[in-house]
PDB file of C-alpha atoms in Angstrom:
ATOM      1  CA  MET A   1       0.018  -0.070   0.119  1.00  0.00           C
ATOM      2  CA  LEU A   2       1.218   3.385  -0.830  1.00  0.00           C
ATOM      3  CA  ILE A   3       0.415   6.834   0.748  1.00  0.00           C
ATOM      4  CA  GLU A   4      -0.970   7.866  -2.634  1.00  0.00           C
ATOM      5  CA  ASP A   5      -3.542   5.123  -2.692  1.00  0.00           C
ATOM      6  CA  TYR A   6      -5.557   7.024   0.192  1.00  0.00           C
ATOM      7  CA  TRP A   7      -4.111  10.518   0.279  1.00  0.00           C
ATOM      8  CA  VAL A   8      -3.878  13.677  -2.090  1.00  0.00           C
ATOM      9  CA  ASP A   9      -1.120  16.362  -1.312  1.00  0.00           C
ATOM     10  CA  SER A  10      -3.038  19.728  -0.803  1.00  0.00           C
ATOM     11  CA  THR A  11      -2.511  23.182   0.386  1.00  0.00           C
ATOM     12  CA  LEU A  12      -4.532  24.798   3.235  1.00  0.00           C
ATOM     13  CA  TYR A  13      -5.425  28.380   2.727  1.00  0.00           C
ATOM     14  CA  TYR A  14      -7.259  30.575   5.334  1.00  0.00           C
ATOM     15  CA  VAL A  15      -9.626  32.877   3.419  1.00  0.00           C
ATOM     16  CA  GLU A  16     -12.087  35.976   4.389  1.00  0.00           C
ATOM     17  CA  PHE A  17     -14.461  37.481   2.150  1.00  0.00           C
ATOM     18  CA  ILE A  18     -17.213  40.113   2.478  1.00  0.00           C
ATOM     19  CA  THR A  19     -20.912  39.221   1.058  1.00  0.00           C
ATOM     20  CA  LEU A  20     -23.139  41.741  -0.509  1.00  0.00           C
ATOM     21  CA  ASP A  21     -25.048  42.059   2.728  1.00  0.00           C
ATOM     22  CA  GLY A  22     -21.902  42.908   4.568  1.00  0.00           C
ATOM     23  CA  ARG A  23     -21.328  39.589   6.436  1.00  0.00           C
ATOM     24  CA  VAL A  24     -17.700  38.637   6.860  1.00  0.00           C
ATOM     25  CA  ILE A  25     -16.934  34.907   6.284  1.00  0.00           C
ATOM     26  CA  LYS A  26     -13.718  33.347   7.481  1.00  0.00           C
ATOM     27  CA  LYS A  27     -12.987  30.046   6.332  1.00  0.00           C
ATOM     28  CA  GLU A  28     -10.125  27.579   5.921  1.00  0.00           C
ATOM     29  CA  LEU A  29     -10.234  25.945   2.514  1.00  0.00           C
ATOM     30  CA  ILE A  30      -8.190  22.981   1.099  1.00  0.00           C
ATOM     31  CA  PHE A  31      -7.029  23.290  -2.571  1.00  0.00           C
ATOM     32  CA  PRO A  32      -4.709  21.047  -4.861  1.00  0.00           C
ATOM     33  CA  MET A  33      -1.082  21.837  -4.522  1.00  0.00           C
ATOM     34  CA  GLY A  34       0.510  24.211  -6.715  1.00  0.00           C
ATOM     35  CA  LEU A  35      -2.258  26.645  -7.471  1.00  0.00           C
ATOM     36  CA  PRO A  36      -1.496  30.471  -7.146  1.00  0.00           C
ATOM     37  CA  GLU A  37      -3.186  32.577  -4.593  1.00  0.00           C
ATOM     38  CA  GLU A  38      -4.640  34.759  -7.334  1.00  0.00           C
ATOM     39  CA  TRP A  39      -6.419  31.434  -8.771  1.00  0.00           C
ATOM     40  CA  VAL A  40      -7.804  30.696  -5.238  1.00  0.00           C
ATOM     41  CA  ARG A  41      -9.104  34.321  -4.924  1.00  0.00           C
ATOM     42  CA  ASP A  42     -10.834  34.032  -8.359  1.00  0.00           C
ATOM     43  CA  PHE A  43     -12.272  30.761  -7.383  1.00  0.00           C
ATOM     44  CA  VAL A  44     -13.913  31.956  -4.137  1.00  0.00           C
ATOM     45  CA  LYS A  45     -15.478  34.720  -5.989  1.00  0.00           C
ATOM     46  CA  SER A  46     -17.000  32.453  -8.494  1.00  0.00           C
ATOM     47  CA  SER A  47     -17.882  29.702  -6.341  1.00  0.00           C
ATOM     48  CA  PHE A  48     -19.646  31.268  -3.195  1.00  0.00           C
ATOM     49  CA  ALA A  49     -22.811  33.297  -3.619  1.00  0.00           C
ATOM     50  CA  GLN A  50     -22.949  36.902  -3.258  1.00  0.00           C
ATOM     51  CA  VAL A  51     -19.206  37.609  -2.791  1.00  0.00           C
ATOM     52  CA  LYS A  52     -18.553  41.438  -2.676  1.00  0.00           C
ATOM     53  CA  GLU A  53     -14.851  41.139  -1.995  1.00  0.00           C
ATOM     54  CA  VAL A  54     -12.260  38.706  -1.111  1.00  0.00           C
ATOM     55  CA  LYS A  55     -10.339  40.484   1.749  1.00  0.00           C
ATOM     56  CA  LEU A  56      -7.425  37.825   2.512  1.00  0.00           C
ATOM     57  CA  VAL A  57      -6.182  34.637   0.891  1.00  0.00           C
ATOM     58  CA  GLU A  58      -3.402  33.300   3.162  1.00  0.00           C
ATOM     59  CA  TYR A  59      -1.044  30.162   2.655  1.00  0.00           C
ATOM     60  CA  MET A  60      -1.316  28.061   5.882  1.00  0.00           C
ATOM     61  CA  SER A  61       0.468  24.811   5.270  1.00  0.00           C
ATOM     62  CA  GLU A  62       0.823  21.526   3.218  1.00  0.00           C
ATOM     63  CA  VAL A  63      -1.756  19.002   4.143  1.00  0.00           C
ATOM     64  CA  LEU A  64      -2.978  15.413   3.029  1.00  0.00           C
ATOM     65  CA  CYS A  65      -6.593  15.232   1.852  1.00  0.00           C
ATOM     66  CA  ALA A  66      -8.330  11.696   1.932  1.00  0.00           C
ATOM     67  CA  LYS A  67      -9.312  10.279  -1.351  1.00  0.00           C
ATOM     68  CA  GLY A  68     -12.866   9.216  -1.977  1.00  0.00           C
TER      69      GLY A  68
END
């Protein structure tokens, strides 16, 4: 058995964004390794509803994400 059979190398980001109604959302999100922070910022804007502004995208650490 190999680690790659069960796990995927990933990156953990801390993200803060503001919604159209003024709420501040703070989340830790996991993405595949090697993505630039600007890609993460654009993905957050397009994949969450009613995002007015992404305030912060901060690299936290490398993590393993379970497959399946």
